[in-house]
Amino acid sequence: QVQLVESGGGLVQPGGSLRLSCAASGSIFTINAMGWYRQAPGKERELVADITSGGSTNYADSVKGRFTVSRDNVKKTAYLQMNSLKPEDTAVYYCSAEITSLTWRNLEVWGQGILVTVSS
């Protein structure tokens, strides 16, 4: 079994920073792409940023220049550094990963989500 656990969310004032972490565990052979998504109240889930196993990154236009995605392949962990946060960044943030398990199954795994609230 494979799971992702997010941490690092919470309440922050506009202009502040937070760093989210996403740790993978279980019967993992390799982790391919990892991504961060978010879903604000009343809106659809959207891609925030993703990163390949080789380190290539992709960002939503709304977060370019403010957010940075990274990963530590040894720790099986992805990170989302969020700077200059705005109230419109308020959402539940989800981590996702494409994982090949030890039994050679290709899985798309999601974390449980973590709330980020940007408010004064």
PDB file of C-alpha atoms in Angstrom:
ATOM      1  CA  GLN A   1       0.000   0.000   0.000  1.00  0.00           C
ATOM      2  CA  VAL A   2       1.185   3.494  -0.849  1.00  0.00           C
ATOM      3  CA  GLN A   3       0.177   6.756   0.765  1.00  0.00           C
ATOM      4  CA  LEU A   4       0.955  10.456   0.652  1.00  0.00           C
ATOM      5  CA  VAL A   5       0.770  12.658   3.730  1.00  0.00           C
ATOM      6  CA  GLU A   6       0.768  16.452   3.480  1.00  0.00           C
ATOM      7  CA  SER A   7       1.894  18.802   6.231  1.00  0.00           C
ATOM      8  CA  GLY A   8       2.688  22.478   6.746  1.00  0.00           C
ATOM      9  CA  GLY A   9      -0.638  24.168   6.101  1.00  0.00           C
ATOM     10  CA  GLY A  10      -2.374  26.691   8.297  1.00  0.00           C
ATOM     11  CA  LEU A  11      -3.331  30.331   8.632  1.00  0.00           C
ATOM     12  CA  VAL A  12      -1.022  33.042   7.294  1.00  0.00           C
ATOM     13  CA  GLN A  13      -1.410  36.770   6.678  1.00  0.00           C
ATOM     14  CA  PRO A  14      -1.357  38.192   3.161  1.00  0.00           C
ATOM     15  CA  GLY A  15       2.228  38.577   1.998  1.00  0.00           C
ATOM     16  CA  GLY A  16       3.398  35.763   4.232  1.00  0.00           C
ATOM     17  CA  SER A  17       4.960  32.401   3.438  1.00  0.00           C
ATOM     18  CA  LEU A  18       4.275  28.736   4.056  1.00  0.00           C
ATOM     19  CA  ARG A  19       6.026  25.543   3.020  1.00  0.00           C
ATOM     20  CA  LEU A  20       3.995  22.430   2.359  1.00  0.00           C
ATOM     21  CA  SER A  21       5.515  18.964   2.472  1.00  0.00           C
ATOM     22  CA  CYS A  22       4.257  15.732   0.927  1.00  0.00           C
ATOM     23  CA  ALA A  23       5.836  12.513   2.159  1.00  0.00           C
ATOM     24  CA  ALA A  24       5.310   9.237   0.320  1.00  0.00           C
ATOM     25  CA  SER A  25       5.502   5.890   2.070  1.00  0.00           C
ATOM     26  CA  GLY A  26       4.714   2.245   1.439  1.00  0.00           C
ATOM     27  CA  SER A  27       5.652  -0.297  -1.183  1.00  0.00           C
ATOM     28  CA  ILE A  28       7.325   2.107  -3.594  1.00  0.00           C
ATOM     29  CA  PHE A  29       9.702   1.133  -6.371  1.00  0.00           C
ATOM     30  CA  THR A  30       9.934   4.585  -7.915  1.00  0.00           C
ATOM     31  CA  ILE A  31       8.154   7.911  -7.824  1.00  0.00           C
ATOM     32  CA  ASN A  32       7.689   9.585 -11.182  1.00  0.00           C
ATOM     33  CA  ALA A  33       5.963  12.974 -11.397  1.00  0.00           C
ATOM     34  CA  MET A  34       4.712  14.689  -8.238  1.00  0.00           C
ATOM     35  CA  GLY A  35       2.273  17.560  -8.207  1.00  0.00           C
ATOM     36  CA  TRP A  36       0.408  20.012  -6.049  1.00  0.00           C
ATOM     37  CA  TYR A  37      -3.225  20.853  -6.708  1.00  0.00           C
ATOM     38  CA  ARG A  38      -5.671  23.065  -4.883  1.00  0.00           C
ATOM     39  CA  GLN A  39      -9.398  23.446  -4.558  1.00  0.00           C
ATOM     40  CA  ALA A  40     -10.986  26.628  -3.298  1.00  0.00           C
ATOM     41  CA  PRO A  41     -14.577  26.700  -2.013  1.00  0.00           C
ATOM     42  CA  GLY A  42     -17.015  26.516  -4.902  1.00  0.00           C
ATOM     43  CA  LYS A  43     -14.284  25.984  -7.469  1.00  0.00           C
ATOM     44  CA  GLU A  44     -12.822  23.023  -9.309  1.00  0.00           C
ATOM     45  CA  ARG A  45      -9.517  21.449  -8.359  1.00  0.00           C
ATOM     46  CA  GLU A  46      -6.643  23.011 -10.302  1.00  0.00           C
ATOM     47  CA  LEU A  47      -2.999  22.250 -10.859  1.00  0.00           C
ATOM     48  CA  VAL A  48      -0.661  24.524  -8.915  1.00  0.00           C
ATOM     49  CA  ALA A  49       2.720  23.038  -9.821  1.00  0.00           C
ATOM     50  CA  ASP A  50       4.329  19.754 -10.708  1.00  0.00           C
ATOM     51  CA  ILE A  51       7.812  18.305 -10.927  1.00  0.00           C
ATOM     52  CA  THR A  52       9.190  15.318 -12.801  1.00  0.00           C
ATOM     53  CA  SER A  53      11.604  12.767 -11.381  1.00  0.00           C
ATOM     54  CA  GLY A  54      14.352  14.632 -13.218  1.00  0.00           C
ATOM     55  CA  GLY A  55      13.432  17.967 -11.664  1.00  0.00           C
ATOM     56  CA  SER A  56      11.592  19.684 -14.517  1.00  0.00           C
ATOM     57  CA  THR A  57       8.872  21.953 -13.178  1.00  0.00           C
ATOM     58  CA  ASN A  58       5.618  23.432 -14.374  1.00  0.00           C
ATOM     59  CA  TYR A  59       3.519  26.147 -12.705  1.00  0.00           C
ATOM     60  CA  ALA A  60       0.074  27.652 -13.003  1.00  0.00           C
ATOM     61  CA  ASP A  61       0.268  31.234 -14.251  1.00  0.00           C
ATOM     62  CA  SER A  62      -1.352  32.463 -11.039  1.00  0.00           C
ATOM     63  CA  VAL A  63       1.567  31.268  -8.881  1.00  0.00           C
ATOM     64  CA  LYS A  64       4.578  31.791 -11.146  1.00  0.00           C
ATOM     65  CA  GLY A  65       7.272  33.797  -9.401  1.00  0.00           C
ATOM     66  CA  ARG A  66       5.708  33.217  -5.973  1.00  0.00           C
ATOM     67  CA  PHE A  67       5.630  29.429  -5.507  1.00  0.00           C
ATOM     68  CA  THR A  68       8.474  26.938  -5.905  1.00  0.00           C
ATOM     69  CA  VAL A  69       8.057  23.177  -6.160  1.00  0.00           C
ATOM     70  CA  SER A  70      10.932  20.859  -5.279  1.00  0.00           C
ATOM     71  CA  ARG A  71      11.539  17.278  -4.238  1.00  0.00           C
ATOM     72  CA  ASP A  72      13.963  15.104  -2.318  1.00  0.00           C
ATOM     73  CA  ASN A  73      14.030  11.711  -4.005  1.00  0.00           C
ATOM     74  CA  VAL A  74      15.921  10.080  -1.129  1.00  0.00           C
ATOM     75  CA  LYS A  75      13.311  11.224   1.379  1.00  0.00           C
ATOM     76  CA  LYS A  76      10.466  10.514  -1.091  1.00  0.00           C
ATOM     77  CA  THR A  77       9.142  13.983  -0.312  1.00  0.00           C
ATOM     78  CA  ALA A  78       7.903  16.900  -2.374  1.00  0.00           C
ATOM     79  CA  TYR A  79       7.734  20.483  -1.189  1.00  0.00           C
ATOM     80  CA  LEU A  80       5.793  23.586  -2.166  1.00  0.00           C
ATOM     81  CA  GLN A  81       7.336  26.847  -0.991  1.00  0.00           C
ATOM     82  CA  MET A  82       4.663  29.530  -1.125  1.00  0.00           C
ATOM     83  CA  ASN A  83       5.724  33.174  -0.831  1.00  0.00           C
ATOM     84  CA  SER A  84       3.840  36.457  -1.189  1.00  0.00           C
ATOM     85  CA  LEU A  85       0.606  34.666  -0.383  1.00  0.00           C
ATOM     86  CA  LYS A  86      -2.678  36.269  -1.368  1.00  0.00           C
ATOM     87  CA  PRO A  87      -6.211  35.709  -0.052  1.00  0.00           C
ATOM     88  CA  GLU A  88      -7.043  34.052  -3.369  1.00  0.00           C
ATOM     89  CA  ASP A  89      -4.497  31.338  -2.568  1.00  0.00           C
ATOM     90  CA  THR A  90      -6.823  30.120   0.168  1.00  0.00           C
ATOM     91  CA  ALA A  91      -7.739  26.524  -0.639  1.00  0.00           C
ATOM     92  CA  VAL A  92      -7.300  22.907   0.295  1.00  0.00           C
ATOM     93  CA  TYR A  93      -3.989  21.810  -1.206  1.00  0.00           C
ATOM     94  CA  TYR A  94      -3.537  18.241  -2.392  1.00  0.00           C
ATOM     95  CA  CYS A  95      -0.393  16.346  -3.241  1.00  0.00           C
ATOM     96  CA  SER A  96      -0.420  13.802  -6.060  1.00  0.00           C
ATOM     97  CA  ALA A  97       2.187  11.360  -7.293  1.00  0.00           C
ATOM     98  CA  GLU A  98       2.617   8.854 -10.074  1.00  0.00           C
ATOM     99  CA  ILE A  99       4.167   5.828  -8.399  1.00  0.00           C
ATOM    100  CA  THR A 100       5.394   2.461  -9.555  1.00  0.00           C
ATOM    101  CA  SER A 101       4.908   0.003  -6.731  1.00  0.00           C
ATOM    102  CA  LEU A 102       7.121  -2.903  -5.759  1.00  0.00           C
ATOM    103  CA  THR A 103       4.608  -5.153  -7.497  1.00  0.00           C
ATOM    104  CA  TRP A 104       5.063  -3.168 -10.715  1.00  0.00           C
ATOM    105  CA  ARG A 105       1.698  -1.472 -10.549  1.00  0.00           C
ATOM    106  CA  ASN A 106       1.473   2.086 -11.852  1.00  0.00           C
ATOM    107  CA  LEU A 107      -0.550   4.114  -9.382  1.00  0.00           C
ATOM    108  CA  GLU A 108      -1.876   7.648  -9.173  1.00  0.00           C
ATOM    109  CA  VAL A 109      -1.905   8.429  -5.478  1.00  0.00           C
ATOM    110  CA  TRP A 110      -3.471  11.431  -3.714  1.00  0.00           C
ATOM    111  CA  GLY A 111      -2.950  12.862  -0.270  1.00  0.00           C
ATOM    112  CA  GLN A 112      -5.800  13.729   2.055  1.00  0.00           C
ATOM    113  CA  GLY A 113      -5.455  17.459   1.501  1.00  0.00           C
ATOM    114  CA  ILE A 114      -4.349  20.273   3.779  1.00  0.00           C
ATOM    115  CA  LEU A 115      -5.971  23.645   4.336  1.00  0.00           C
ATOM    116  CA  VAL A 116      -4.145  26.885   3.614  1.00  0.00           C
ATOM    117  CA  THR A 117      -5.920  30.057   4.692  1.00  0.00           C
ATOM    118  CA  VAL A 118      -4.567  33.478   3.767  1.00  0.00           C
ATOM    119  CA  SER A 119      -6.293  36.154   5.794  1.00  0.00           C
ATOM    120  CA  SER A 120      -5.594  39.152   7.978  1.00  0.00           C
TER     121      SER A 120
END
